[in-house]
Amino acid sequence: MRATKTALFEAARRWEAAAVRTIATRLPSLAAATDPRGRTALHIACAVDPKGKALGEKDGTRTAAALLAAGAALEAFVPMPEGEGDFRASPLWYAAARGRNLPLVRFLLKRGADPSYALWTAAFHDDAALMRTLIAAKPRLDLVAHGETPIFYAARLRRLKTLPLLIAAGADPAIKDPQGRDAVDIARAAVAEGARRAPRGGERSGLRGQHDPRPTERRHLRRFTRSTIIVVISVI
C-alpha cells in the first residue's frame, strides 16, 4: 500500500482504520495534509454517512482514533468566508452536520473537541439528542454566525425541540442580529408570518360551498408559532 494523500483520504472515506493506521505510520505528515477545500483526512472521515455502504466500521470512531493518533488536529478548521463570523468547520461539525453521526460526535467530545460550532446544526435539524450532547460538553452558547446566535437561529426557524434546551442552558436571547432584532423579536415575526399565512376560520376554499379542507393544519400552525414566542419570552 502506497503512503500517499490520495490513499489516506480514500481509506478515511471508507472508514478503513487499519489502512489509515498503516499509511499514517509510514508518512505521519499526511495526517495534516489537506484537499483543495482545506479538509484533512479527519474532516473526510467525519463527513461520512454511517448509513453508507461498504464501510469498514459502523461509526468511524476507530478511523478517527487512528487519525488522531497519527497527529491529525482535533480542531483543524476548513477555511470559510468572512461572513461566517464565529463559526468554524471543525471535524466535530462535519460529524454532526455532514455525517449526522452522534456516536462519532460523542467520541470527539470525549477527546476534547469544542462543541460550540455544531449548535446551529442541532438547531437546524431540531435534533434534541445532539443538542443535549453538545450542551453537556459546555459549549459557548452565544457565538454569532451570519449575525445569528444559536438561540436566535432556533427561534427564527421555530425549532421547538432544541429551543427550550438552549434557553435552559443559559443562552442569551437578547443578543441582536445586524438588523437590531433579538430572539424575541424574530419569534414575534414568526408568529405574525404564521398568522398571515393561516386562513381565517370559516373561509372557503376555491371550491364553492366547501370549507377549507385543512383546519387541522391551520390549528397546528397557530399552536406551533404561539409556542415559539411563549418559550422564548418565558426567560426575558
mmCIF file of C-alpha atoms in Angstrom:
data_model
loop_
_atom_site.group_PDB
_atom_site.id
_atom_site.type_symbol
_atom_site.label_atom_id
_atom_site.label_comp_id
_atom_site.label_asym_id
_atom_site.label_seq_id
_atom_site.Cartn_x
_atom_site.Cartn_y
_atom_site.Cartn_z
ATOM 1 C CA MET A 1 0.000 0.000 0.000
ATOM 2 C CA ARG A 2 1.434 3.364 -1.044
ATOM 3 C CA ALA A 3 1.649 6.106 1.559
ATOM 4 C CA THR A 4 0.026 8.930 -0.391
ATOM 5 C CA LYS A 5 -2.507 11.611 0.417
ATOM 6 C CA THR A 6 -4.960 10.069 -2.027
ATOM 7 C CA ALA A 7 -4.635 6.657 -0.396
ATOM 8 C CA LEU A 8 -5.105 8.121 3.085
ATOM 9 C CA PHE A 9 -8.158 10.120 2.092
ATOM 10 C CA GLU A 10 -9.743 7.116 0.398
ATOM 11 C CA ALA A 11 -9.124 4.948 3.459
ATOM 12 C CA ALA A 12 -10.605 7.660 5.679
ATOM 13 C CA ARG A 13 -13.647 7.928 3.403
ATOM 14 C CA ARG A 14 -14.218 4.158 3.622
ATOM 15 C CA TRP A 15 -13.529 4.040 7.366
ATOM 16 C CA GLU A 16 -10.727 1.552 6.911
ATOM 17 C CA ALA A 17 -8.961 2.143 10.205
ATOM 18 C CA ALA A 18 -6.177 -0.394 9.648
ATOM 19 C CA ALA A 19 -5.262 1.137 6.296
ATOM 20 C CA VAL A 20 -5.329 4.622 7.804
ATOM 21 C CA ARG A 21 -3.004 3.466 10.563
ATOM 22 C CA THR A 22 -0.581 1.852 8.119
ATOM 23 C CA ILE A 23 -0.412 4.856 5.791
ATOM 24 C CA ALA A 24 -0.070 7.383 8.589
ATOM 25 C CA THR A 25 2.663 5.330 10.258
ATOM 26 C CA ARG A 26 4.691 5.298 7.059
ATOM 27 C CA LEU A 27 4.283 9.015 6.441
ATOM 28 C CA PRO A 28 2.962 10.846 9.552
ATOM 29 C CA SER A 29 2.911 14.235 7.828
ATOM 30 C CA LEU A 30 -0.101 13.095 5.801
ATOM 31 C CA ALA A 31 -2.307 13.466 8.887
ATOM 32 C CA ALA A 32 -2.108 17.232 8.406
ATOM 33 C CA ALA A 33 -2.441 17.188 4.606
ATOM 34 C CA THR A 34 -5.464 18.916 3.093
ATOM 35 C CA ASP A 35 -7.503 18.618 -0.079
ATOM 36 C CA PRO A 36 -8.258 21.633 -2.337
ATOM 37 C CA ARG A 37 -11.090 22.633 0.002
ATOM 38 C CA GLY A 38 -8.842 22.629 3.050
ATOM 39 C CA ARG A 39 -10.175 19.409 4.560
ATOM 40 C CA THR A 40 -7.911 16.947 6.336
ATOM 41 C CA ALA A 41 -8.449 13.190 6.337
ATOM 42 C CA LEU A 42 -10.174 13.616 9.709
ATOM 43 C CA HIS A 43 -12.710 16.013 8.187
ATOM 44 C CA ILE A 44 -13.283 13.496 5.400
ATOM 45 C CA ALA A 45 -13.829 10.635 7.846
ATOM 46 C CA CYS A 46 -16.205 12.700 9.965
ATOM 47 C CA ALA A 47 -18.317 13.670 6.950
ATOM 48 C CA VAL A 48 -19.160 10.058 6.097
ATOM 49 C CA ASP A 49 -22.787 8.962 6.468
ATOM 50 C CA PRO A 50 -22.887 5.884 8.754
ATOM 51 C CA LYS A 51 -25.726 4.511 6.630
ATOM 52 C CA GLY A 52 -23.457 4.305 3.608
ATOM 53 C CA LYS A 53 -22.452 1.017 2.039
ATOM 54 C CA ALA A 54 -19.122 -0.820 2.113
ATOM 55 C CA LEU A 55 -17.782 0.933 5.196
ATOM 56 C CA GLY A 56 -15.110 -0.637 7.350
ATOM 57 C CA GLU A 57 -16.859 0.057 10.662
ATOM 58 C CA LYS A 58 -20.218 1.192 11.986
ATOM 59 C CA ASP A 59 -19.487 4.705 13.245
ATOM 60 C CA GLY A 60 -16.000 5.813 12.198
ATOM 61 C CA THR A 61 -14.614 6.093 15.713
ATOM 62 C CA ARG A 62 -11.714 3.689 15.117
ATOM 63 C CA THR A 63 -10.773 5.557 11.952
ATOM 64 C CA ALA A 64 -10.904 8.886 13.775
ATOM 65 C CA ALA A 65 -8.830 7.441 16.609
ATOM 66 C CA ALA A 66 -6.192 6.252 14.135
ATOM 67 C CA LEU A 67 -6.004 9.688 12.536
ATOM 68 C CA LEU A 68 -5.740 11.463 15.878
ATOM 69 C CA ALA A 69 -3.033 9.046 16.995
ATOM 70 C CA ALA A 70 -1.137 9.892 13.812
ATOM 71 C CA GLY A 71 -1.234 13.588 14.653
ATOM 72 C CA ALA A 72 -4.415 14.859 12.992
ATOM 73 C CA ALA A 73 -5.578 18.113 14.585
ATOM 74 C CA LEU A 74 -8.810 17.768 16.533
ATOM 75 C CA GLU A 75 -9.605 21.432 15.945
ATOM 76 C CA ALA A 76 -8.436 21.870 12.347
ATOM 77 C CA PHE A 77 -10.753 24.324 10.597
ATOM 78 C CA VAL A 78 -11.739 24.293 6.950
ATOM 79 C CA PRO A 79 -11.363 27.835 5.528
ATOM 80 C CA MET A 80 -14.678 29.690 5.454
ATOM 81 C CA PRO A 81 -15.865 33.088 4.113
ATOM 82 C CA GLU A 82 -15.516 36.065 6.453
ATOM 83 C CA GLY A 83 -19.287 36.349 6.774
ATOM 84 C CA GLU A 84 -19.415 33.133 8.781
ATOM 85 C CA GLY A 85 -18.456 35.097 11.899
ATOM 86 C CA ASP A 86 -17.573 32.884 14.862
ATOM 87 C CA PHE A 87 -18.455 29.644 13.093
ATOM 88 C CA ARG A 88 -15.680 27.154 12.366
ATOM 89 C CA ALA A 89 -15.955 23.995 10.240
ATOM 90 C CA SER A 90 -14.220 21.594 12.606
ATOM 91 C CA PRO A 91 -14.153 17.786 12.370
ATOM 92 C CA LEU A 92 -16.866 17.639 15.025
ATOM 93 C CA TRP A 93 -19.057 19.951 12.953
ATOM 94 C CA TYR A 94 -18.543 17.646 9.966
ATOM 95 C CA ALA A 95 -19.603 14.658 12.087
ATOM 96 C CA ALA A 96 -22.741 16.485 13.225
ATOM 97 C CA ALA A 97 -23.731 18.283 10.026
ATOM 98 C CA ARG A 98 -22.495 16.043 7.229
ATOM 99 C CA GLY A 99 -22.332 12.605 8.801
ATOM 100 C CA ARG A 100 -25.250 13.073 11.258
ATOM 101 C CA ASN A 101 -23.157 10.701 13.350
ATOM 102 C CA LEU A 102 -23.911 11.085 17.059
ATOM 103 C CA PRO A 103 -21.558 8.294 18.241
ATOM 104 C CA LEU A 104 -18.670 9.975 16.440
ATOM 105 C CA VAL A 105 -19.681 13.362 17.863
ATOM 106 C CA ARG A 106 -19.572 11.848 21.354
ATOM 107 C CA PHE A 107 -16.194 10.272 20.648
ATOM 108 C CA LEU A 108 -14.717 13.591 19.521
ATOM 109 C CA LEU A 109 -16.170 15.404 22.517
ATOM 110 C CA LYS A 110 -14.502 12.911 24.845
ATOM 111 C CA ARG A 111 -11.235 13.718 23.101
ATOM 112 C CA GLY A 112 -11.774 17.387 23.909
ATOM 113 C CA ALA A 113 -13.421 18.779 20.772
ATOM 114 C CA ASP A 114 -15.191 22.134 21.062
ATOM 115 C CA PRO A 115 -18.981 21.556 20.860
ATOM 116 C CA SER A 116 -19.824 25.195 20.132
ATOM 117 C CA TYR A 117 -19.746 25.172 16.343
ATOM 118 C CA ALA A 118 -22.317 22.389 15.993
ATOM 119 C CA LEU A 119 -25.074 24.181 17.925
ATOM 120 C CA TRP A 120 -26.508 25.721 14.750
ATOM 121 C CA THR A 121 -26.596 22.252 13.168
ATOM 122 C CA ALA A 122 -28.501 20.796 16.114
ATOM 123 C CA ALA A 123 -30.979 23.673 15.878
ATOM 124 C CA PHE A 124 -31.361 23.351 12.111
ATOM 125 C CA HIS A 125 -32.291 19.672 12.381
ATOM 126 C CA ASP A 126 -34.170 20.264 15.657
ATOM 127 C CA ASP A 127 -32.127 17.334 16.962
ATOM 128 C CA ALA A 128 -32.696 17.225 20.712
ATOM 129 C CA ALA A 129 -30.315 14.307 21.292
ATOM 130 C CA LEU A 130 -27.484 16.110 19.532
ATOM 131 C CA MET A 131 -28.261 19.393 21.292
ATOM 132 C CA ARG A 132 -28.261 17.717 24.711
ATOM 133 C CA THR A 133 -24.946 16.053 23.915
ATOM 134 C CA LEU A 134 -23.387 19.350 22.861
ATOM 135 C CA ILE A 135 -24.754 21.283 25.828
ATOM 136 C CA ALA A 136 -23.442 18.654 28.243
ATOM 137 C CA ALA A 137 -19.963 19.380 26.885
ATOM 138 C CA LYS A 138 -20.227 23.060 27.923
ATOM 139 C CA PRO A 139 -20.252 24.932 24.594
ATOM 140 C CA ARG A 140 -20.016 28.677 24.170
ATOM 141 C CA LEU A 141 -23.710 29.342 23.700
ATOM 142 C CA ASP A 142 -23.605 32.878 22.368
ATOM 143 C CA LEU A 143 -21.254 32.761 19.396
ATOM 144 C CA VAL A 144 -22.531 34.545 16.288
ATOM 145 C CA ALA A 145 -22.583 33.187 12.738
ATOM 146 C CA HIS A 146 -24.168 35.110 9.870
ATOM 147 C CA GLY A 147 -25.349 37.568 12.510
ATOM 148 C CA GLU A 148 -27.274 34.939 14.479
ATOM 149 C CA THR A 149 -26.636 33.182 17.762
ATOM 150 C CA PRO A 150 -27.833 29.571 18.037
ATOM 151 C CA ILE A 151 -30.858 30.638 20.101
ATOM 152 C CA PHE A 152 -31.788 33.345 17.582
ATOM 153 C CA TYR A 153 -31.417 30.790 14.786
ATOM 154 C CA ALA A 154 -33.595 28.260 16.627
ATOM 155 C CA ALA A 155 -36.261 30.903 17.290
ATOM 156 C CA ARG A 156 -36.261 32.068 13.683
ATOM 157 C CA LEU A 157 -36.687 28.500 12.428
ATOM 158 C CA ARG A 158 -39.234 27.680 15.168
ATOM 159 C CA ARG A 159 -37.328 24.650 16.436
ATOM 160 C CA LEU A 160 -39.398 23.681 19.456
ATOM 161 C CA LYS A 161 -37.340 20.659 20.498
ATOM 162 C CA THR A 162 -33.989 22.396 20.670
ATOM 163 C CA LEU A 163 -35.014 25.966 21.513
ATOM 164 C CA PRO A 164 -36.030 25.139 25.117
ATOM 165 C CA LEU A 165 -32.737 23.286 25.594
ATOM 166 C CA LEU A 166 -30.755 26.380 24.625
ATOM 167 C CA ILE A 167 -32.859 28.501 26.953
ATOM 168 C CA ALA A 168 -32.398 26.086 29.852
ATOM 169 C CA ALA A 169 -28.656 26.024 29.227
ATOM 170 C CA GLY A 170 -28.465 29.795 29.619
ATOM 171 C CA ALA A 171 -28.221 31.045 26.034
ATOM 172 C CA ASP A 172 -28.818 34.793 25.836
ATOM 173 C CA PRO A 173 -31.993 35.637 23.851
ATOM 174 C CA ALA A 174 -31.250 39.369 23.975
ATOM 175 C CA ILE A 175 -28.258 39.350 21.603
ATOM 176 C CA LYS A 176 -29.282 41.239 18.478
ATOM 177 C CA ASP A 177 -28.693 40.425 14.821
ATOM 178 C CA PRO A 178 -27.329 43.046 12.364
ATOM 179 C CA GLN A 179 -30.900 44.353 11.886
ATOM 180 C CA GLY A 180 -31.237 45.022 15.607
ATOM 181 C CA ARG A 181 -33.615 42.121 16.295
ATOM 182 C CA ASP A 182 -33.227 39.718 19.195
ATOM 183 C CA ALA A 183 -34.642 36.203 19.602
ATOM 184 C CA VAL A 184 -37.949 37.527 20.940
ATOM 185 C CA ASP A 185 -38.332 39.904 18.008
ATOM 186 C CA ILE A 186 -37.712 37.152 15.493
ATOM 187 C CA ALA A 187 -40.137 34.840 17.291
ATOM 188 C CA ARG A 188 -42.817 37.546 17.185
ATOM 189 C CA ALA A 189 -42.133 37.943 13.472
ATOM 190 C CA ALA A 190 -42.603 34.195 13.048
ATOM 191 C CA VAL A 191 -45.944 34.408 14.835
ATOM 192 C CA ALA A 192 -47.041 37.273 12.599
ATOM 193 C CA GLU A 193 -45.978 35.389 9.484
ATOM 194 C CA GLY A 194 -47.857 32.299 10.644
ATOM 195 C CA ALA A 195 -50.987 34.351 11.261
ATOM 196 C CA ARG A 196 -50.691 35.953 7.833
ATOM 197 C CA ARG A 197 -50.390 32.616 6.077
ATOM 198 C CA ALA A 198 -53.068 30.754 8.018
ATOM 199 C CA PRO A 199 -56.583 31.078 6.500
ATOM 200 C CA ARG A 200 -59.163 32.612 8.837
ATOM 201 C CA GLY A 201 -61.758 30.361 10.386
ATOM 202 C CA GLY A 202 -64.815 29.922 8.202
ATOM 203 C CA GLU A 203 -63.084 30.893 4.985
ATOM 204 C CA ARG A 204 -63.986 28.915 1.912
ATOM 205 C CA SER A 205 -61.629 27.021 -0.287
ATOM 206 C CA GLY A 206 -61.502 27.509 -4.031
ATOM 207 C CA LEU A 207 -64.380 25.060 -4.414
ATOM 208 C CA ARG A 208 -67.759 26.706 -3.994
ATOM 209 C CA GLY A 209 -69.642 25.654 -0.907
ATOM 210 C CA GLN A 210 -66.738 23.760 0.639
ATOM 211 C CA HIS A 211 -64.812 24.855 3.718
ATOM 212 C CA ASP A 212 -61.026 24.853 3.731
ATOM 213 C CA PRO A 213 -60.129 21.135 3.906
ATOM 214 C CA ARG A 214 -57.155 21.679 6.241
ATOM 215 C CA PRO A 215 -58.432 23.015 9.589
ATOM 216 C CA THR A 216 -56.112 20.653 11.471
ATOM 217 C CA GLU A 217 -53.104 22.080 9.644
ATOM 218 C CA ARG A 218 -54.225 25.625 10.461
ATOM 219 C CA ARG A 219 -54.607 24.797 14.152
ATOM 220 C CA HIS A 220 -51.185 23.118 14.189
ATOM 221 C CA LEU A 221 -49.553 26.175 12.623
ATOM 222 C CA ARG A 222 -51.136 28.505 15.163
ATOM 223 C CA ARG A 223 -50.036 26.296 18.075
ATOM 224 C CA PHE A 224 -46.544 25.989 16.640
ATOM 225 C CA THR A 225 -45.873 29.693 16.255
ATOM 226 C CA ARG A 226 -47.512 30.579 19.572
ATOM 227 C CA SER A 227 -45.363 28.009 21.344
ATOM 228 C CA THR A 228 -42.256 29.557 19.854
ATOM 229 C CA ILE A 229 -42.907 33.011 21.254
ATOM 230 C CA ILE A 230 -44.035 31.692 24.647
ATOM 231 C CA VAL A 231 -40.911 29.588 25.036
ATOM 232 C CA VAL A 232 -38.591 32.475 24.185
ATOM 233 C CA ILE A 233 -40.400 35.178 26.164
ATOM 234 C CA SER A 234 -40.507 32.973 29.269
ATOM 235 C CA VAL A 235 -36.859 33.768 30.021
ATOM 236 C CA ILE A 236 -36.970 37.539 29.489
#
